CSV table of C-alpha atoms in Angstrom, one decimal:
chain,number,residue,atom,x,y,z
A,12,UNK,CA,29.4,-9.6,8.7
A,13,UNK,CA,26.0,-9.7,9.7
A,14,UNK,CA,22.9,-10.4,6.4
A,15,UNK,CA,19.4,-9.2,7.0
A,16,UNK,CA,17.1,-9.6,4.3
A,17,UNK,CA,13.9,-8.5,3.2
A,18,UNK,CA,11.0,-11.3,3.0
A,19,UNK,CA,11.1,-10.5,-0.7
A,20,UNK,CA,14.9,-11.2,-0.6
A,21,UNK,CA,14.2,-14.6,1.3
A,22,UNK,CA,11.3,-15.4,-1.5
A,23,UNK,CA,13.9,-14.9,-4.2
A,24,UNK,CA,16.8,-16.8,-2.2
A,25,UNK,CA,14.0,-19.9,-1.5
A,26,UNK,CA,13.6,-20.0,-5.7
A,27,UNK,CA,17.6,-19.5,-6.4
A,28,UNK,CA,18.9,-22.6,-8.4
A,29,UNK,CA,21.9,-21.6,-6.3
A,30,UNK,CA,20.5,-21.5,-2.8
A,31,UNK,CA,22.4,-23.7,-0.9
A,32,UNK,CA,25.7,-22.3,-1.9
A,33,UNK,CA,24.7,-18.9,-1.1
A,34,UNK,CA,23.6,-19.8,2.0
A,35,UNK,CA,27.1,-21.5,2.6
A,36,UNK,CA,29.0,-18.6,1.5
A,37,UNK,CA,26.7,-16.4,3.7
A,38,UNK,CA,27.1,-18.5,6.9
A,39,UNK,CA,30.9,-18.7,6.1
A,40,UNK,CA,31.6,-14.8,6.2
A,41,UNK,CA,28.7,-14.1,9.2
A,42,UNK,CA,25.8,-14.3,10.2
A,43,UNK,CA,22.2,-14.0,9.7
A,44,UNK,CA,19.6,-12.2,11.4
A,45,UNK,CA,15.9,-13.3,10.9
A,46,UNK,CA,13.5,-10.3,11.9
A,47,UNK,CA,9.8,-11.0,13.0
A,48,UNK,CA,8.7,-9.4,10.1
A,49,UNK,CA,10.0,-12.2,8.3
A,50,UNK,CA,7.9,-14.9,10.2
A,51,UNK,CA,5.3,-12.9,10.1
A,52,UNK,CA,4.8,-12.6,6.3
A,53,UNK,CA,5.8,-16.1,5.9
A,54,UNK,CA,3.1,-17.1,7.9
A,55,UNK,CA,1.0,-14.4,6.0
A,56,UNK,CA,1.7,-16.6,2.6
A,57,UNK,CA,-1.6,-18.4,1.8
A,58,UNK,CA,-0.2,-21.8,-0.2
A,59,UNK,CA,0.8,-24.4,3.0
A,60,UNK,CA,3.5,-26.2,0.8
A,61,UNK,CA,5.6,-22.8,0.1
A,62,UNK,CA,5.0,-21.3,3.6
A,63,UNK,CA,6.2,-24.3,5.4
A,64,UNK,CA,9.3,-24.1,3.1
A,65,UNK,CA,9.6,-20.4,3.5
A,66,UNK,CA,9.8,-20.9,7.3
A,67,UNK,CA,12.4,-23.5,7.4
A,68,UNK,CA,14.9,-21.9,5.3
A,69,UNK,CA,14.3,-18.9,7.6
A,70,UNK,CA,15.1,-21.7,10.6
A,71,UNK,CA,18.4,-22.4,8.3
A,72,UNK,CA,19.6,-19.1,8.5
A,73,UNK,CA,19.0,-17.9,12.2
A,74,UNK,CA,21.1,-20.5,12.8
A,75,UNK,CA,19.3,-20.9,16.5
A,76,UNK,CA,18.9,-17.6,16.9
A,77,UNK,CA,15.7,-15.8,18.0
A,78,UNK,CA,14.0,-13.1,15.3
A,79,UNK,CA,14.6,-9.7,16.4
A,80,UNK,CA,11.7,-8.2,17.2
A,81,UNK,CA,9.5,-5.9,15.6
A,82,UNK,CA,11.2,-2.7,15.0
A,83,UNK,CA,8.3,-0.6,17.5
A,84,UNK,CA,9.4,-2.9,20.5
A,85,UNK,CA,12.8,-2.6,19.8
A,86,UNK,CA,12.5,1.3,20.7
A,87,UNK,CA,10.7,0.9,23.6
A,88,UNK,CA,13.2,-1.6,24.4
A,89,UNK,CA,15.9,0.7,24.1
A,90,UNK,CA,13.9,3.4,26.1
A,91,UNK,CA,13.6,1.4,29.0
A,92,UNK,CA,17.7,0.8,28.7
A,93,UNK,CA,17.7,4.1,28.9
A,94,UNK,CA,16.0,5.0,31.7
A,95,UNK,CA,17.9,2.2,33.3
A,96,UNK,CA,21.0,3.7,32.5
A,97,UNK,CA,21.9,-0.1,31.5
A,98,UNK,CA,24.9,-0.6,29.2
A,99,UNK,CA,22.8,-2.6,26.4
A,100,UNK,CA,19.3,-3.4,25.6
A,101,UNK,CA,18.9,-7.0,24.0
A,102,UNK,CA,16.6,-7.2,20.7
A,103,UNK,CA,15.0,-10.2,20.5
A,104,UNK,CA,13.5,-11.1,23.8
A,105,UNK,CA,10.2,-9.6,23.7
A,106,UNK,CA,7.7,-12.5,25.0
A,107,UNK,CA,4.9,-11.4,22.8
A,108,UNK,CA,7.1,-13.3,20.1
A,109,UNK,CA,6.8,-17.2,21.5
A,110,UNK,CA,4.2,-18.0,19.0
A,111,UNK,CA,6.8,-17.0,16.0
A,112,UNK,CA,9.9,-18.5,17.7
A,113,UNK,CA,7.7,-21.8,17.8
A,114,UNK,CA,6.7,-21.2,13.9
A,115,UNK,CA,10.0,-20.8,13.1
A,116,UNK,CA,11.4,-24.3,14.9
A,117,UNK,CA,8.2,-26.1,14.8
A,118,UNK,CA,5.7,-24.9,11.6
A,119,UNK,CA,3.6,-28.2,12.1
A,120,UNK,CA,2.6,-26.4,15.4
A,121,UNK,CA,1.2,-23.3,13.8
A,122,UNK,CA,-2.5,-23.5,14.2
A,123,UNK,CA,-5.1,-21.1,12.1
A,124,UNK,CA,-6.2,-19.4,15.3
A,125,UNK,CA,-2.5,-18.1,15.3
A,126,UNK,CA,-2.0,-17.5,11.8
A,127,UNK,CA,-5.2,-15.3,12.0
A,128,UNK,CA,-3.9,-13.4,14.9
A,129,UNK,CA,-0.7,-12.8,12.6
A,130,UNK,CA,-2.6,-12.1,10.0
A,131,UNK,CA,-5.0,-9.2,11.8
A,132,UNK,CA,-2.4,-7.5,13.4
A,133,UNK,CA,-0.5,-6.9,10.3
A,134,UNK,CA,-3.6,-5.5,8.3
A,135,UNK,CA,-4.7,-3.5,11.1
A,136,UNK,CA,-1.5,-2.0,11.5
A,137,UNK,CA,-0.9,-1.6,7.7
A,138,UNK,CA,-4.3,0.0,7.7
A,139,UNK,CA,-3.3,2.6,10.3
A,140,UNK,CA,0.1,3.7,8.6
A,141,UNK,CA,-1.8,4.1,5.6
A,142,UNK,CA,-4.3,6.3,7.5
A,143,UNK,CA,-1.2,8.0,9.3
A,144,UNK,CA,0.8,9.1,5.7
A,145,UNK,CA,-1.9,9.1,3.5
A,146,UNK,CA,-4.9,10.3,5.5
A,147,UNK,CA,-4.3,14.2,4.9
A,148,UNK,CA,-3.5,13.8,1.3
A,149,UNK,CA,-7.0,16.0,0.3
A,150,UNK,CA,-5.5,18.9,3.0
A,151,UNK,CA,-2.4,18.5,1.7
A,152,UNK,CA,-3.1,19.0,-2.3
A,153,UNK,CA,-5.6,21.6,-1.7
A,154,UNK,CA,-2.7,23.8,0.1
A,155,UNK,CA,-0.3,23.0,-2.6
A,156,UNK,CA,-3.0,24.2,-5.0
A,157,UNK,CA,-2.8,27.5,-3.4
A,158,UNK,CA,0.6,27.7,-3.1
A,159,UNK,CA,2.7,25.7,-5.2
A,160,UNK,CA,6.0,26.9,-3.9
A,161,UNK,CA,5.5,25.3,-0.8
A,162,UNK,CA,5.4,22.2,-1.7
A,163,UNK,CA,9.2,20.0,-1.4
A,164,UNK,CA,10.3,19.4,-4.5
A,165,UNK,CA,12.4,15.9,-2.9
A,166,UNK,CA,11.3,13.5,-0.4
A,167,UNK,CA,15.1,14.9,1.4
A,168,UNK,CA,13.6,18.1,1.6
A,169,UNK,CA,10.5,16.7,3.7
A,170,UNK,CA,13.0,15.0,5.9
A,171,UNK,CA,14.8,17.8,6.7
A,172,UNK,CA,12.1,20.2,7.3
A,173,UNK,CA,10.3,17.4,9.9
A,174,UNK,CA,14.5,17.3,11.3
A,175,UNK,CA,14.4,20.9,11.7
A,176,UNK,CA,11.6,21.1,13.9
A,177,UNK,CA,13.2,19.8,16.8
A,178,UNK,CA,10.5,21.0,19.1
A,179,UNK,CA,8.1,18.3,17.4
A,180,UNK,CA,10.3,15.9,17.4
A,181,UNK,CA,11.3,16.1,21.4
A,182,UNK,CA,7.3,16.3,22.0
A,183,UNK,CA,6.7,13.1,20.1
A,184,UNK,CA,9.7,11.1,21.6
A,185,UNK,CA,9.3,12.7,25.3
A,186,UNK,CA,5.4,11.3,25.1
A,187,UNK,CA,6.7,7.5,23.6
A,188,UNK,CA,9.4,7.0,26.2
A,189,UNK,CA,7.7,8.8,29.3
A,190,UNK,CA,4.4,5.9,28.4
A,191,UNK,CA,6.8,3.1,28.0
A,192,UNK,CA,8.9,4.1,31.4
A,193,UNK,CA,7.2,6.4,33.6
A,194,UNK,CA,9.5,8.6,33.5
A,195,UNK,CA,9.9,12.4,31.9
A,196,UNK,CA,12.6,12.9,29.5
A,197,UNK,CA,14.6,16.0,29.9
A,198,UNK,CA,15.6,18.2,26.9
A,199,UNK,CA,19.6,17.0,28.2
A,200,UNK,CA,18.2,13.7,28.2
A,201,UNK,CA,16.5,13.6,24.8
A,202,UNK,CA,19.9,14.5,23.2
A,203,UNK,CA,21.5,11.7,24.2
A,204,UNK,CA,18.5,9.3,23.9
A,205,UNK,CA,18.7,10.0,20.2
A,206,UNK,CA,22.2,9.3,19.6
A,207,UNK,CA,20.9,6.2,19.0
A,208,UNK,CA,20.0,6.2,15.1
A,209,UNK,CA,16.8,3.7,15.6
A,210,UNK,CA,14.6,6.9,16.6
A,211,UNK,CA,14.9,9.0,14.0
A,212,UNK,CA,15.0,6.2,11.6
A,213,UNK,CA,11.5,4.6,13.0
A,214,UNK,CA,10.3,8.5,12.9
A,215,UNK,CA,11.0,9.7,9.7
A,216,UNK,CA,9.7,6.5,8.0
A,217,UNK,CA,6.6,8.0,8.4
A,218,UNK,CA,8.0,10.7,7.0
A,219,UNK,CA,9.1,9.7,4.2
A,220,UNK,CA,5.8,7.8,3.8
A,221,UNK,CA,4.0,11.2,4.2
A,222,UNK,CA,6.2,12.9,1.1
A,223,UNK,CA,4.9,9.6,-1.0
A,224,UNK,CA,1.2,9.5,-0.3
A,225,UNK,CA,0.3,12.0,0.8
A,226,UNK,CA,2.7,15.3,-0.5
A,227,UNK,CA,3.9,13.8,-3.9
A,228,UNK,CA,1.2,14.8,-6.8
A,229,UNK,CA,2.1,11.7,-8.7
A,230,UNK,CA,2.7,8.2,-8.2
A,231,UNK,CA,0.9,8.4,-4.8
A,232,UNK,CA,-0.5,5.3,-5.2
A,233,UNK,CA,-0.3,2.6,-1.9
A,234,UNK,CA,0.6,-0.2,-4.2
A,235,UNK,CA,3.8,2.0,-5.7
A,236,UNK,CA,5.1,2.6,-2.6
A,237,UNK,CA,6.7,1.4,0.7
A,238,UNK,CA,4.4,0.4,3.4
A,239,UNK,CA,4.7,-0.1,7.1
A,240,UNK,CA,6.3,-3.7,7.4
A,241,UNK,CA,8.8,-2.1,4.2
A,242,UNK,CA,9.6,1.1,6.0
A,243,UNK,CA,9.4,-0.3,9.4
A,244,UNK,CA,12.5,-2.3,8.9
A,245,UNK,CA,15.1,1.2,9.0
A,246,UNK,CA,15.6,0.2,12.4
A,247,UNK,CA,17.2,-3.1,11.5
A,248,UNK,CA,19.5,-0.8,9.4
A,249,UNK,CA,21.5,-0.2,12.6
A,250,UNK,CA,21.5,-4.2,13.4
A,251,UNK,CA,23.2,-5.6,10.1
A,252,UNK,CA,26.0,-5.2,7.5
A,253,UNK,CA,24.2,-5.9,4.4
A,254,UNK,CA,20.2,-5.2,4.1
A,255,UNK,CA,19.2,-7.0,1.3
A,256,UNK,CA,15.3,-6.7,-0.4
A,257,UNK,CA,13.7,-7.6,-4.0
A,258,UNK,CA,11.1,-4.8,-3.4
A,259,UNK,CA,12.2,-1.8,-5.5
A,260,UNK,CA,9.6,0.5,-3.3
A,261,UNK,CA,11.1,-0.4,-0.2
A,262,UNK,CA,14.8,-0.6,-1.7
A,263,UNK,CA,14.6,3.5,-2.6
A,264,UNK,CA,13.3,4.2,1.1
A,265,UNK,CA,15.6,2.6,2.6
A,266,UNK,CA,18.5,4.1,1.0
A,267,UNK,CA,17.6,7.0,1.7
A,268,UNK,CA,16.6,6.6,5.6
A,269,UNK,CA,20.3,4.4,5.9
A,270,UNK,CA,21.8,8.0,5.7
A,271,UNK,CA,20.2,9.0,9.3
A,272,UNK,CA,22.1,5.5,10.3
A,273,UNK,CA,25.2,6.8,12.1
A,274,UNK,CA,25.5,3.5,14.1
A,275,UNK,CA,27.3,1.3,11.2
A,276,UNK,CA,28.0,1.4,7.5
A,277,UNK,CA,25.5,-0.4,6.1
A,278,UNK,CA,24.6,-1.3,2.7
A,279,UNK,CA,21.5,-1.4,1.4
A,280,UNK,CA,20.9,-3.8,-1.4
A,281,UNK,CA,19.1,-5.4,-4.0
A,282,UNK,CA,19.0,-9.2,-4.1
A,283,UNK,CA,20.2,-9.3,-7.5
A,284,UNK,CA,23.2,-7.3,-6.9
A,285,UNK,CA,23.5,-9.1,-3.7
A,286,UNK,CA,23.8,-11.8,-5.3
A,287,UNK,CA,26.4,-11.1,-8.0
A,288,UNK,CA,28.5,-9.8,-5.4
A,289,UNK,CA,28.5,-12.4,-2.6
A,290,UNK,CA,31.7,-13.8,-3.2
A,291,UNK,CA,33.5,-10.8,-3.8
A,292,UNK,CA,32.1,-8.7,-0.8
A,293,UNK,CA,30.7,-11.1,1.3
């Protein structure tokens, strides 16, 4: 049994009254798989005293094991197994990450001048999803407004109409992977490429996103609903038994990306149904 949680999930598990036996009855059944999105917003949390906690229960629970890596890399990553024809692709390798493998075995030795880097490349990236989903909102409404029977009633129904354009779909994976190897991916090739669930998973995040922000004519709102680091995380999906989060936003998202996930059975949870369960499910 492999646990990935959520940062919101390790925030609640770092204030449970009951942490330390969870944690034993966790590490009893499996294993746990720290992500780097989970150092990277505990570094991101501005009071020192509760950030250098937050970082060594998240040392507790890998255990000695590296974060995987941010769920972007981890497609290229499988990409270039791909082109390699190799067997496997490993997931928590990429070099970029040092400075978070130190934070998460040494936090005395993570400076500002890190923790800023950290902290800019998760706003600017935040800031482009949102531009990405949310940026043709005004195009969007003012078709919908003309024609109100074309807009999806269900945030399925935008999935599957992005699904059913297959052409889209190759042009957009064919450009990622031919960048990332040098090499041109066939339509024969593209088939089997996506048998892996982590593409259309990392694709139709934004998808989703887009029905949210930028489709939806209520509760459109950023702060109502699942952002990049949140939505990001459907490729860990395919990487763990139990996904567990406190954030309700990203909780609905993913529950309904884990259906692409034909890799594994997981189960997408909330923490306080995680927890109530843990000892008979765990």
């Amino acid at each position: 049994m492999i646990y990935c949680f959520d940062t919101s999930a390790i925030n609640r598990l770092l204030d449970d009254l009951e942490r330390e036996p969870i944690i034993k009855a966790i590490l009893s059944v499996g294993s746990f798989r720290i992500t780097a999105y989970n150092v990277i917003e505990a570094v991101k949390t501005t009071e020192a005293n509760r950030r250098t906690r937050l970082i060594e229960l998240m040392r507790q629970l890998a255990n000695g094991t590296r974060p995987l890596d941010r769920p972007n890399t981890i497609l290229l990553t499988y990409a270039e197994a791909h082109a390699a024809r190799a067997g496997a692709a490993r997931v928590n390798v990429d070099e970029n990450l040092e400075g978070l493998w130190i934070a998460l075995n040494e936090p005395a030795l993570l400076d500002q001048e890190a923790k800023d880097e950290v902290l800019a490349w998760a706003k600017e990236w935040e800031d482009d999803f949102s531009e990405t989903v949310a940026g043709d909102r005004d195009q969007f409404q003012s078709l919908f407004r003309k024609a109100p029977h074309e807009r999806p009633k269900t945030t399925a129904s935008t999935l599957r109409a992005y699904l059913s354009n297959k052409d889209e779909c190759y042009s957009l994976i064919r450009d990622v992977y031919t960048r990332q190897t040098g090499k041109q991916l066939t339509n024969s090739e593209y088939g089997v490429l996506v048998r892996e669930p982590v593409w259309p998973l990392y694709f139709l995040g934004y998808a989703y996103a887009i029905h949210q922000r930028g489709i939806k004519d209520e509760s459109f709102a950023k702060k109502r609903n699942a952002g990049a680091i949140d939505l990001g995380q459907a490729v860990y999906l395919t990487l763990c038994d139990r996904f567990v989060t406190d954030d309700r936003a990203q909780y609905r998202g993913l529950r309904l990306l884990n259906v692409l996930n034909s890799k594994r059975r997981t189960k997408v949870m909330r923490y306080d149904t995680f927890r109530s369960r843990l000892f008979v499910f765990a």
